[in-house]
Structures are given as C-alpha cells and as structure tokens.
Short mmCIF file of C-alpha atoms in Angstrom, two decimals:
data_model
loop_
_atom_site.label_atom_id
_atom_site.label_comp_id
_atom_site.label_asym_id
_atom_site.label_seq_id
_atom_site.Cartn_x
_atom_site.Cartn_y
_atom_site.Cartn_z
CA MET L 187 -26.24 71.21 49.85
CA THR L 188 -25.72 67.45 49.83
CA ALA L 189 -26.76 65.13 47.04
CA GLU L 190 -29.60 63.87 49.22
CA ASP L 191 -30.80 67.42 49.85
CA ALA L 192 -30.97 68.01 46.09
CA ALA L 193 -32.62 64.63 45.52
CA ARG L 194 -35.23 65.38 48.17
CA ALA L 195 -36.09 68.68 46.47
CA LEU L 196 -36.40 66.97 43.10
CA ARG L 197 -38.50 64.09 44.45
CA ALA L 198 -40.98 66.66 45.68
CA ARG L 199 -41.60 67.58 42.04
CA LEU L 200 -41.11 64.23 40.30
CA SER L 201 -41.69 60.56 40.93
CA ALA L 202 -39.20 59.21 43.45
CA GLY L 203 -38.28 56.47 40.97
CA GLN L 204 -36.92 59.07 38.57
CA VAL L 205 -34.36 60.63 40.92
CA HIS L 206 -31.13 58.76 41.58
CA THR L 207 -28.06 59.42 43.71
CA SER L 208 -26.68 55.87 43.41
CA GLY L 209 -27.57 52.47 42.00
CA PRO L 210 -27.78 51.03 38.47
CA GLN L 211 -29.71 53.90 36.88
CA TYR L 212 -27.33 56.44 38.37
CA GLU L 213 -24.26 54.53 37.19
CA SER L 214 -25.70 54.00 33.72
CA ALA L 215 -26.29 57.73 33.25
CA ALA L 216 -23.03 58.83 34.88
CA THR L 217 -20.94 56.47 32.75
CA VAL L 218 -20.31 57.92 29.31
CA TRP L 219 -18.46 56.83 26.17
CA ASN L 220 -15.10 58.34 27.18
CA ALA L 221 -13.58 56.45 30.11
CA ALA L 222 -11.32 59.43 30.85
CA VAL L 223 -14.35 61.38 32.11
CA VAL L 224 -14.28 61.32 35.91
CA SER L 225 -17.10 63.79 36.65
CA ARG L 226 -19.85 62.52 38.94
CA PRO L 227 -23.26 64.17 39.22
CA ALA L 228 -24.87 64.68 42.60
CA VAL L 229 -28.21 63.63 41.17
CA VAL L 230 -29.42 61.95 37.98
CA VAL L 231 -32.98 62.66 36.87
CA GLU L 232 -34.57 60.12 34.54
CA CYS L 233 -36.66 62.36 32.27
CA ARG L 234 -39.71 60.66 30.78
CA SER L 235 -41.51 63.75 29.50
CA THR L 236 -41.02 67.38 28.60
CA ALA L 237 -42.69 68.27 31.90
CA ASP L 238 -39.97 66.32 33.75
CA VAL L 239 -37.33 68.38 31.98
CA GLN L 240 -39.13 71.61 32.87
CA ALA L 241 -39.34 70.69 36.54
CA SER L 242 -35.68 69.66 36.63
CA VAL L 243 -34.41 72.82 34.94
CA ARG L 244 -36.37 75.00 37.34
CA ALA L 245 -35.14 73.01 40.32
CA ALA L 246 -31.51 73.28 39.23
CA ARG L 247 -31.89 77.06 38.95
CA GLU L 248 -33.51 77.36 42.37
CA LEU L 249 -30.95 75.09 44.03
CA GLY L 250 -28.02 76.82 42.35
CA LEU L 251 -26.63 73.56 40.95
CA PRO L 252 -24.91 73.01 37.61
CA LEU L 253 -26.99 71.23 34.98
CA SER L 254 -26.15 68.88 32.14
CA VAL L 255 -28.02 66.87 29.53
CA ARG L 256 -27.20 63.24 28.77
CA SER L 257 -28.54 61.37 25.76
CA GLY L 258 -25.98 59.45 23.70
CA GLY L 259 -23.15 60.43 26.06
CA HIS L 260 -20.64 60.64 23.19
CA ASP L 261 -19.30 64.13 23.87
CA TRP L 262 -15.65 63.23 24.44
CA ALA L 263 -15.19 66.18 26.81
CA GLY L 264 -17.79 64.74 29.20
CA ARG L 265 -20.20 67.65 29.19
CA ALA L 266 -23.09 65.17 29.46
CA VAL L 267 -22.23 64.84 33.18
CA ALA L 268 -22.62 67.78 35.59
CA ASP L 269 -19.91 67.27 38.18
CA GLY L 270 -21.59 67.73 41.57
CA GLY L 271 -24.76 68.89 39.86
CA ILE L 272 -27.92 67.59 38.21
CA THR L 273 -27.68 65.44 35.09
CA LEU L 274 -30.85 65.08 33.05
CA ASP L 275 -30.95 61.60 31.53
CA LEU L 276 -32.96 62.01 28.32
CA ARG L 277 -32.54 58.43 27.14
CA PRO L 278 -36.18 57.52 27.99
CA LEU L 279 -37.21 60.19 25.45
CA ASN L 280 -36.06 58.03 22.56
CA ARG L 281 -39.31 57.57 20.63
CA VAL L 282 -39.20 58.18 16.86
CA VAL L 283 -42.57 58.73 15.14
CA VAL L 284 -42.40 58.62 11.34
CA ASP L 285 -44.86 60.30 8.99
CA PRO L 286 -44.13 58.49 5.72
CA GLY L 287 -46.50 60.66 3.69
CA ARG L 288 -44.59 63.81 4.58
CA ARG L 289 -41.22 62.06 4.73
CA GLY L 290 -40.56 63.37 8.20
CA ALA L 291 -40.23 62.21 11.78
CA VAL L 292 -40.55 63.53 15.30
CA VAL L 293 -37.44 62.39 17.14
CA GLY L 294 -37.17 62.34 20.92
CA GLY L 295 -34.29 64.26 22.47
CA GLY L 296 -32.79 61.03 23.83
CA ALA L 297 -32.88 59.05 20.57
CA ARG L 298 -29.68 57.80 19.01
CA ALA L 299 -28.87 57.72 15.32
CA ASN L 300 -29.59 53.98 15.32
CA ASP L 301 -33.13 54.67 16.57
CA VAL L 302 -33.78 57.21 13.82
CA LEU L 303 -32.45 55.02 11.01
CA ALA L 304 -34.34 51.92 12.17
CA ALA L 305 -37.65 53.79 12.45
CA ALA L 306 -37.20 55.47 9.06
CA GLU L 307 -36.17 52.24 7.33
CA ALA L 308 -39.38 50.53 8.46
CA HIS L 309 -41.16 52.94 6.09
CA GLY L 310 -38.68 52.74 3.20
CA LEU L 311 -37.00 55.98 4.26
CA THR L 312 -33.62 57.06 5.56
CA ALA L 313 -32.03 59.97 7.43
CA ALA L 314 -28.84 62.01 7.35
CA VAL L 315 -26.83 60.84 10.36
CA GLY L 316 -23.17 60.45 11.27
CA THR L 317 -20.78 57.58 10.73
CA ILE L 318 -21.77 55.46 13.74
CA GLY L 319 -25.13 54.77 15.34
CA THR L 320 -24.71 55.09 19.11
CA VAL L 321 -24.27 58.86 18.99
CA GLY L 322 -27.20 60.89 20.29
CA PHE L 323 -29.06 62.32 17.32
CA ALA L 324 -29.89 65.68 18.94
CA GLY L 325 -26.30 66.45 19.91
CA LEU L 326 -25.05 65.43 16.48
CA ALA L 327 -27.57 67.58 14.63
CA LEU L 328 -27.41 70.65 16.87
CA GLY L 329 -23.65 70.93 16.30
CA GLY L 330 -23.69 70.19 12.56
CA GLY L 331 -23.43 66.47 11.89
CA TYR L 332 -21.03 65.27 9.19
CA GLY L 333 -21.93 61.92 7.67
CA PRO L 334 -21.86 59.69 4.57
CA PHE L 335 -24.93 61.44 3.07
CA VAL L 336 -23.56 64.98 3.39
CA GLY L 337 -23.17 65.43 -0.36
CA LYS L 338 -26.70 64.30 -1.22
CA TYR L 339 -28.73 65.47 1.79
CA GLY L 340 -26.50 67.88 3.72
CA LEU L 341 -25.53 67.87 7.37
CA ALA L 342 -27.83 66.42 10.01
CA ALA L 343 -28.50 70.05 11.02
CA ASP L 344 -29.65 70.86 7.48
CA ASN L 345 -32.40 68.24 7.79
CA LEU L 346 -34.02 69.66 10.91
CA LEU L 347 -37.59 70.94 10.51
CA GLY L 348 -38.22 72.24 14.02
CA VAL L 349 -37.14 71.86 17.63
CA GLU L 350 -39.04 71.67 20.91
CA ILE L 351 -36.77 73.13 23.58
CA VAL L 352 -36.97 73.88 27.30
CA LEU L 353 -35.34 77.23 27.98
CA ALA L 354 -33.33 78.30 31.02
CA ASP L 355 -36.44 79.57 32.84
CA GLY L 356 -38.30 76.29 32.23
CA GLU L 357 -40.50 77.62 29.44
CA VAL L 358 -41.16 75.25 26.54
CA VAL L 359 -41.03 76.74 23.05
CA LEU L 360 -41.07 75.51 19.47
CA ALA L 361 -38.47 76.96 17.12
CA ASN L 362 -38.71 76.59 13.35
CA ALA L 363 -38.57 78.68 10.20
CA SER L 364 -41.63 80.71 11.19
CA ARG L 365 -41.44 80.69 15.01
CA LEU L 366 -38.49 82.19 16.89
CA PRO L 367 -36.37 82.32 13.72
CA ASP L 368 -33.31 83.65 15.53
CA LEU L 369 -33.27 80.71 17.94
CA TRP L 370 -33.98 78.37 15.02
CA TRP L 371 -30.94 79.78 13.21
CA ALA L 372 -28.73 79.28 16.27
CA LEU L 373 -29.86 75.71 16.93
CA ARG L 374 -28.62 74.54 13.52
CA GLY L 375 -24.91 74.44 14.30
CA GLY L 376 -24.70 76.36 17.57
CA GLY L 377 -25.15 73.23 19.71
CA GLY L 378 -26.97 72.71 22.97
CA ASN L 379 -26.13 76.13 24.36
CA PHE L 380 -29.67 77.46 24.44
CA GLY L 381 -31.78 74.92 26.30
CA VAL L 382 -32.75 71.26 26.58
CA VAL L 383 -34.04 69.88 23.28
CA THR L 384 -36.82 67.40 24.04
CA SER L 385 -37.82 66.61 20.44
CA LEU L 386 -36.86 67.45 16.89
CA GLY L 387 -38.69 67.44 13.58
CA VAL L 388 -36.46 65.73 11.01
CA ARG L 389 -36.66 65.51 7.23
CA LEU L 390 -36.40 61.96 5.88
CA HIS L 391 -35.54 60.75 2.39
CA ALA L 392 -36.63 57.93 0.14
CA SER L 393 -34.12 55.12 0.59
CA PRO L 394 -31.85 54.89 -2.45
CA GLN L 395 -29.62 51.91 -3.19
CA ILE L 396 -26.64 52.32 -0.85
CA THR L 397 -23.25 50.98 -1.86
CA THR L 398 -20.45 51.39 0.64
CA GLY L 399 -17.58 49.72 2.45
CA PRO L 400 -13.97 50.18 3.55
CA VAL L 401 -10.94 49.89 1.27
CA TRP L 402 -7.48 49.51 2.84
CA TYR L 403 -4.10 50.55 1.45
CA SER L 404 -0.60 50.42 2.86
CA ALA L 405 0.55 53.71 4.36
CA THR L 406 3.53 53.55 1.99
CA ASP L 407 1.05 54.22 -0.83
CA ALA L 408 -0.44 57.26 0.92
CA ALA L 409 0.80 59.90 -1.52
CA ARG L 410 -0.63 58.04 -4.51
CA VAL L 411 -3.89 57.08 -2.83
CA PHE L 412 -4.65 60.56 -1.51
CA ALA L 413 -3.79 62.10 -4.89
CA ALA L 414 -6.34 59.77 -6.52
CA VAL L 415 -8.91 60.50 -3.80
CA THR L 416 -8.43 64.23 -4.41
CA GLU L 417 -9.27 63.80 -8.10
CA ILE L 418 -12.29 61.63 -7.28
CA GLN L 419 -13.63 64.05 -4.70
CA ALA L 420 -13.16 67.03 -7.00
CA GLY L 421 -15.46 65.47 -9.59
CA ALA L 422 -17.72 63.53 -7.26
CA PRO L 423 -21.48 63.85 -7.76
CA ASP L 424 -23.61 64.68 -4.76
CA GLU L 425 -24.46 60.98 -4.47
CA LEU L 426 -20.85 60.00 -3.68
CA THR L 427 -19.14 60.98 -0.43
CA VAL L 428 -15.63 59.62 0.17
CA GLN L 429 -14.47 59.45 3.76
CA THR L 430 -10.85 58.58 4.52
CA GLY L 431 -8.52 57.88 7.41
CA VAL L 432 -5.02 57.00 8.55
CA LEU L 433 -5.04 54.32 11.24
CA ALA L 434 -4.02 50.79 12.12
CA GLY L 435 -5.37 47.95 10.02
CA ALA L 436 -6.43 44.53 11.25
CA ASP L 437 -2.80 43.38 11.62
CA GLY L 438 -1.75 46.54 13.45
CA ALA L 439 0.18 47.99 10.51
CA LEU L 440 -0.49 51.62 9.61
CA CYS L 441 -2.94 51.91 6.70
CA VAL L 442 -4.80 54.45 4.62
CA LEU L 443 -8.55 53.88 4.77
CA VAL L 444 -10.81 54.96 1.91
CA TRP L 445 -14.54 54.56 2.58
CA PRO L 446 -16.88 55.63 -0.23
CA THR L 447 -20.66 55.79 0.11
CA TRP L 448 -22.93 56.03 -2.92
CA CYS L 449 -26.59 56.86 -2.32
CA GLY L 450 -27.74 56.04 -5.82
CA PRO L 451 -25.97 54.66 -8.89
CA ALA L 452 -22.51 53.29 -8.10
CA ASP L 453 -19.50 52.13 -10.09
CA PRO L 454 -17.10 50.66 -7.51
CA ASP L 455 -14.97 48.93 -10.14
CA SER L 456 -14.04 52.22 -11.80
CA PHE L 457 -13.53 53.78 -8.40
CA LEU L 458 -11.07 51.07 -7.35
CA ALA L 459 -9.30 51.18 -10.69
CA ARG L 460 -8.43 54.83 -10.09
CA LEU L 461 -7.02 54.09 -6.64
CA GLY L 462 -4.90 51.06 -7.49
CA THR L 463 -4.76 47.62 -5.95
CA PRO L 464 -5.81 47.64 -2.28
CA LEU L 465 -4.80 45.41 0.59
CA ALA L 466 -8.51 44.64 0.99
CA SER L 467 -11.85 45.95 -0.20
CA GLN L 468 -15.33 45.41 1.21
CA ILE L 469 -17.34 47.71 -1.03
CA ALA L 470 -20.78 46.21 -1.66
CA PRO L 471 -24.44 47.13 -1.91
CA VAL L 472 -26.15 47.09 1.48
CA SER L 473 -29.68 45.87 1.98
CA SER L 474 -30.12 47.78 5.27
CA TYR L 475 -28.35 51.06 5.88
CA ALA L 476 -29.59 51.04 9.48
CA ALA L 477 -27.80 47.73 10.03
CA GLU L 478 -24.70 49.00 8.22
CA ILE L 479 -24.35 52.02 10.52
CA ALA L 480 -25.07 49.89 13.60
CA ARG L 481 -22.25 47.52 12.59
CA ARG L 482 -19.80 50.42 12.65
CA ASP L 483 -20.42 51.01 16.36
CA ALA L 484 -17.85 48.32 17.15
CA MET L 485 -15.13 50.51 15.62
CA PHE L 486 -15.44 53.02 18.47
CA PRO L 487 -16.63 51.16 21.57
CA GLY L 488 -17.15 52.84 24.89
CA GLY L 489 -14.74 52.33 27.77
CA ARG L 490 -11.59 53.72 26.17
CA SER L 491 -9.87 56.96 27.15
CA VAL L 492 -10.31 59.60 24.47
CA THR L 493 -8.99 63.00 23.48
CA ILE L 494 -10.17 64.54 20.20
CA ARG L 495 -8.79 67.45 18.23
CA THR L 496 -10.07 68.77 14.91
CA ARG L 497 -8.77 70.65 11.87
CA SER L 498 -10.33 71.31 8.47
CA LEU L 499 -8.20 71.06 5.33
CA PRO L 500 -9.11 72.71 2.02
CA ALA L 501 -7.55 69.79 0.13
CA PHE L 502 -5.19 66.82 0.37
CA THR L 503 -2.08 68.72 -0.70
CA PRO L 504 1.17 66.70 -0.74
CA GLU L 505 2.37 68.68 2.27
CA ALA L 506 -0.81 68.00 4.24
CA VAL L 507 -0.73 64.30 3.33
CA SER L 508 2.87 64.09 4.56
CA VAL L 509 1.77 65.50 7.92
CA LEU L 510 -1.20 63.14 8.14
CA VAL L 511 1.02 60.09 7.66
CA THR L 512 4.12 61.12 9.62
CA GLN L 513 2.06 62.26 12.58
CA THR L 514 0.05 59.04 12.66
CA GLU L 515 3.28 57.05 12.49
CA ALA L 516 4.37 58.93 15.62
CA ARG L 517 1.30 58.07 17.69
CA THR L 518 2.05 56.59 21.10
CA SER L 519 -1.07 54.42 21.23
CA PRO L 520 -1.87 51.88 18.50
CA LEU L 521 -5.55 52.82 18.82
CA SER L 522 -4.98 56.45 17.84
CA GLY L 523 -5.53 57.64 14.30
CA LEU L 524 -7.23 60.07 11.95
CA SER L 525 -10.80 59.97 10.64
CA ILE L 526 -11.34 62.41 7.76
CA HIS L 527 -14.81 63.57 6.71
CA HIS L 528 -15.63 64.75 3.18
CA PHE L 529 -17.78 67.92 3.01
CA HIS L 530 -19.26 68.81 -0.39
CA GLY L 531 -22.41 68.85 -2.49
CA VAL L 532 -25.71 69.99 -0.99
CA ALA L 533 -24.08 70.95 2.32
CA ALA L 534 -21.61 73.24 0.53
CA ARG L 535 -24.32 75.04 -1.44
CA ILE L 536 -25.99 76.47 1.67
CA SER L 537 -24.97 80.00 2.58
CA ALA L 538 -22.55 80.39 5.49
CA THR L 539 -25.01 82.76 7.17
CA ASP L 540 -28.20 80.73 6.63
CA THR L 541 -27.46 78.62 9.73
CA ALA L 542 -25.04 78.95 12.63
CA PHE L 543 -22.78 76.31 11.03
CA PRO L 544 -20.23 78.54 9.26
CA LEU L 545 -17.92 76.48 7.03
CA ARG L 546 -19.88 75.94 3.83
CA GLU L 547 -17.09 75.46 1.30
CA ASP L 548 -15.76 72.08 0.17
CA HIS L 549 -13.31 70.79 2.77
CA LEU L 550 -12.01 67.79 4.69
CA MET L 551 -12.70 67.73 8.42
CA VAL L 552 -9.92 65.86 10.19
CA GLU L 553 -10.89 64.16 13.44
CA VAL L 554 -7.70 63.56 15.43
CA LEU L 555 -8.50 60.60 17.69
CA GLY L 556 -6.16 60.14 20.64
CA LEU L 557 -7.34 56.78 22.01
CA GLY L 558 -5.98 54.43 24.64
CA GLU L 559 -7.17 51.56 26.81
CA ASP L 560 -5.89 53.07 30.05
CA THR L 561 -4.95 56.64 29.15
CA ASP L 562 -5.69 58.92 26.23
CA ASP L 563 -3.09 60.00 23.66
CA ARG L 564 -3.47 63.71 24.45
CA ALA L 565 0.10 64.83 23.76
CA TRP L 566 0.02 63.16 20.34
CA ALA L 567 -3.37 64.67 19.52
CA ASP L 568 -2.14 68.15 20.46
CA ALA L 569 1.03 67.71 18.40
CA THR L 570 -0.94 66.48 15.38
CA SER L 571 -3.36 69.39 15.59
CA ALA L 572 -0.44 71.82 15.74
CA ALA L 573 1.30 70.17 12.78
CA LEU L 574 -1.87 70.41 10.68
CA ALA L 575 -2.53 74.06 11.56
CA PRO L 576 -0.36 75.60 8.77
CA HIS L 577 -2.31 73.60 6.19
CA ALA L 578 -5.78 74.12 7.67
CA LEU L 579 -8.66 76.53 7.16
CA PRO L 580 -9.46 78.99 9.98
CA GLY L 581 -11.67 77.72 12.76
CA ALA L 582 -12.61 74.20 13.80
CA TYR L 583 -15.60 71.87 13.98
CA ALA L 584 -17.29 73.06 17.15
CA ASN L 585 -18.96 69.70 17.89
CA LEU L 586 -15.51 68.22 18.57
CA LEU L 587 -13.98 71.09 20.55
CA GLY L 588 -13.34 70.64 24.25
CA PRO L 589 -13.71 73.49 26.75
CA ASP L 590 -9.98 73.41 27.54
CA VAL L 591 -8.75 73.60 23.96
CA PRO L 592 -7.76 77.01 22.67
CA ALA L 593 -8.72 77.15 19.01
CA ALA L 594 -9.46 79.60 16.28
CA ASN L 595 -13.02 80.88 16.45
CA PRO L 596 -15.25 77.97 15.34
CA PHE L 597 -18.13 80.20 14.24
CA GLY L 598 -16.35 82.92 12.28
CA ARG L 599 -18.68 85.63 11.05
CA ASN L 600 -21.59 84.03 12.92
CA THR L 601 -20.02 84.47 16.37
CA ALA L 602 -21.46 87.86 17.29
CA ARG L 603 -25.00 86.80 16.36
CA LEU L 604 -24.67 83.55 18.31
CA ARG L 605 -23.43 85.36 21.40
CA ASP L 606 -26.32 87.80 21.22
CA ILE L 607 -28.86 84.97 20.97
CA LYS L 608 -27.16 83.13 23.83
CA HIS L 609 -27.39 86.24 26.01
CA ARG L 610 -31.08 86.69 25.23
CA TYR L 611 -32.13 83.08 25.81
CA ASP L 612 -29.66 82.05 28.54
CA PRO L 613 -28.22 85.20 30.14
CA ASP L 614 -27.03 83.33 33.24
CA GLY L 615 -25.16 80.66 31.32
CA VAL L 616 -27.17 77.69 32.58
CA PHE L 617 -26.31 75.58 29.53
CA HIS L 618 -22.74 74.73 28.58
CA ALA L 619 -22.28 72.81 25.36
CA ILE L 620 -19.86 73.40 22.51
CA PRO L 621 -17.70 76.54 22.88
CA LEU L 622 -19.08 79.78 21.50
CA ALA L 623 -15.57 81.33 21.57
#
C-alpha cells in the first residue's frame, strides 16, 4: 500500500484537509525535537476531535499500518513518528478548560505544559509539570513526570483525575478512580501503551509564592557542593525541591548546577550560605511561574541530535559524585551533561503499588543527556550509564528509556500487572510507548 492509498482511505472518513502526505502540515508533524530521528510517516492525520482519533485508529487497524501519536514530540527515541505508518497529530487538541472552583482542568491530549500553566495561572492556580514547557503534558504525566513541585504536589501522574482514551478497537472510554480502575492504575506511570489519550482531568493548586533560579559552582567544588546539597535535601520540607546538574556553564567550563524551587516560604540566603560562594546565582521570587517555565525552553531547543540514558541514585555518595564529575569531564560534545531530578515529599509517600509508577522512595533521577549539533553523544551516554550502574537503584525511569536500550526492569513489582492490563486492552500491540520490559 502506498502513502496515497492510505491517504485516500483516510480521506474517505475525514476531511481531506486533515490528511497529509507532504507539505507544511506534514513536515511540522513529522519533525520532532530530536534531530537524530529519521523516521517518516506515510500519512499524518491532523486530529481535531476525539471522533477523528477514533476513525484514524480504526483505519490504521484495517489497513495494517503502524500507528503513532504526536503531541509535544519530545520523546527522544522518536516514537511520536510511525515510520511508514500513520501519525496522529494531536496538537490541535490543545484546549485547556479550567474550573477554578474545583481547582481542576480538562486538558486536551495535544496540550503542552506551557498551555496548562498559562491557563491555570489566569485563575490564580498552578499545575505540577516538568522542568520545561514545550513537552507534551499527556506524555509527561502518563509516564510519571518529575518536576520542581514534586515534593509539594507529587508527580504529574499523581495529579491526574481521569483520562479519556481511545482504545485499540476505536472505543472511547473514561478511566478514573471509579471507572475502569485497572486501566486507571496503569495510565499513571505506564505511559501511552494502552490507547490514545484525547483529554485528561488534572488537579490544580492555589499558586503559592515561587522562589527559584539557578546557582552555578565550579566543578572543582563538586564534592563540597554535593555534600551540602545532600544535607539540604535530607531535611528539605515538601515545599523545597532541589534539582542539580553537571554541565557546561556560560563560558563553556564544566560547572555544578544547583537549582532550588520553593513553593511557599523561602530563605535563599541561608540556602546559599550552606553551599558556599557560587560563581553566579539567580535565585529570586518569580511573579509568573508559567513565564519562568517557558523561559527554560531555550535550554533544550529542538534541532539537536539527542540520546538519553537514565539512572536513579539513592544519594549523592562521594563515589557517585566522583562518577558524575569524571564522566561529564569525559564527554565528547560540549552540549552533553547531566540533569538530576530530586524525588521526595508527597511523591515519596504514595505506595509503590497505588499507581504503575514504582519507585516511591527518596531518590535522585539522573538524566544522562548526550547532545550534539550534528550527531548525538551516544557512546558517552552509554559509558556514563554503565559507570553509574554500581551506585544506582534497580530499574530506570521508563519515560526516558528507548526501545533499543537494555535496562533493568523499569516497573519492578508492577510489571506483571501492567503486562496483563496491556494484553487485555491492546492484545495486538497497536500502541508502542515506553517499554514494559
């Protein structure tokens, strides 16, 4: 079957203006964040409603073509694009409707974190999202969703209230705590393996005073800085989440990055006093958290080649810190580095079996970013992951795993239940998202 054959079959069910085999709309959907992705769909369907998604899923099944879902397009492994198949472009489904009285929102399956934050902020509310704003909210939340509010409000997945999803046979269902509870359990951490999520109910929160900003230290001070961060994190209230990193500073020199976020009362002077004199500090109250997250998008622009690996550390031991620094010093691209997410507080007080997301103890999720302008830093990323393995907890953050990366089981004790639910809702394996191991 040619691309035009598939397009003709889809146009019989949808508006011709929604089905693309070339042109600007096709290129926009086929081009994702990671420039190393070379997959090309046969057809892109611009989905403007849940009914469009239903028709497209049924057509893909009947035509025997692979199917993918594209919203933010930030999956580094490129699973948003179905090579030679049908890619559903959910970006038109980006509406966010806020109910301020109930502190909730209905979020379209194509909305990005920026969309959610901006809509919530218009009503004096905020949402648990990740560290940058261009990421698709649905993909972030379905796989977990680390972020600066994890201590106070939990993961993005922990703030879901319900999900509208199109299943592999085209049926539309609503999953929440009282309807299809097994599917609801799987969707909070198990990723997009069970259908196409067209909208999500999301819990919002009253906007507290946010104080945040990056603090930079020389890599030669890494042992001291990480020791101080360890003490701070151990006693941190839920309102303080401290993200860190090892990467190049503005002048290209290797630096340690410490990035605290307070959602509530803050004492940055005491915080800085415990860490010592920095190269630079930009900690300050922010008047708009939506604008703050949107500003961070420039840190990780699209168009670069990317490989990501992930490990989770129980703590910044001296041995682990030595690996973090020496491995980053050995990177072959100046753009490569480590982004380290702090998991604690509310997120760590949820049972490991209450949702599909399994790692509910305090930890540090290390995002190994192999970045390059023309080629990714894959060999370095693999070597760094291997070097961290002796110091890491079992498993990995499934939202960052690629299909070609052998890793310890990302779902631990939840694996058997996830596989059973996958078999019941998608026995033919129509949907391929994060690995189920």
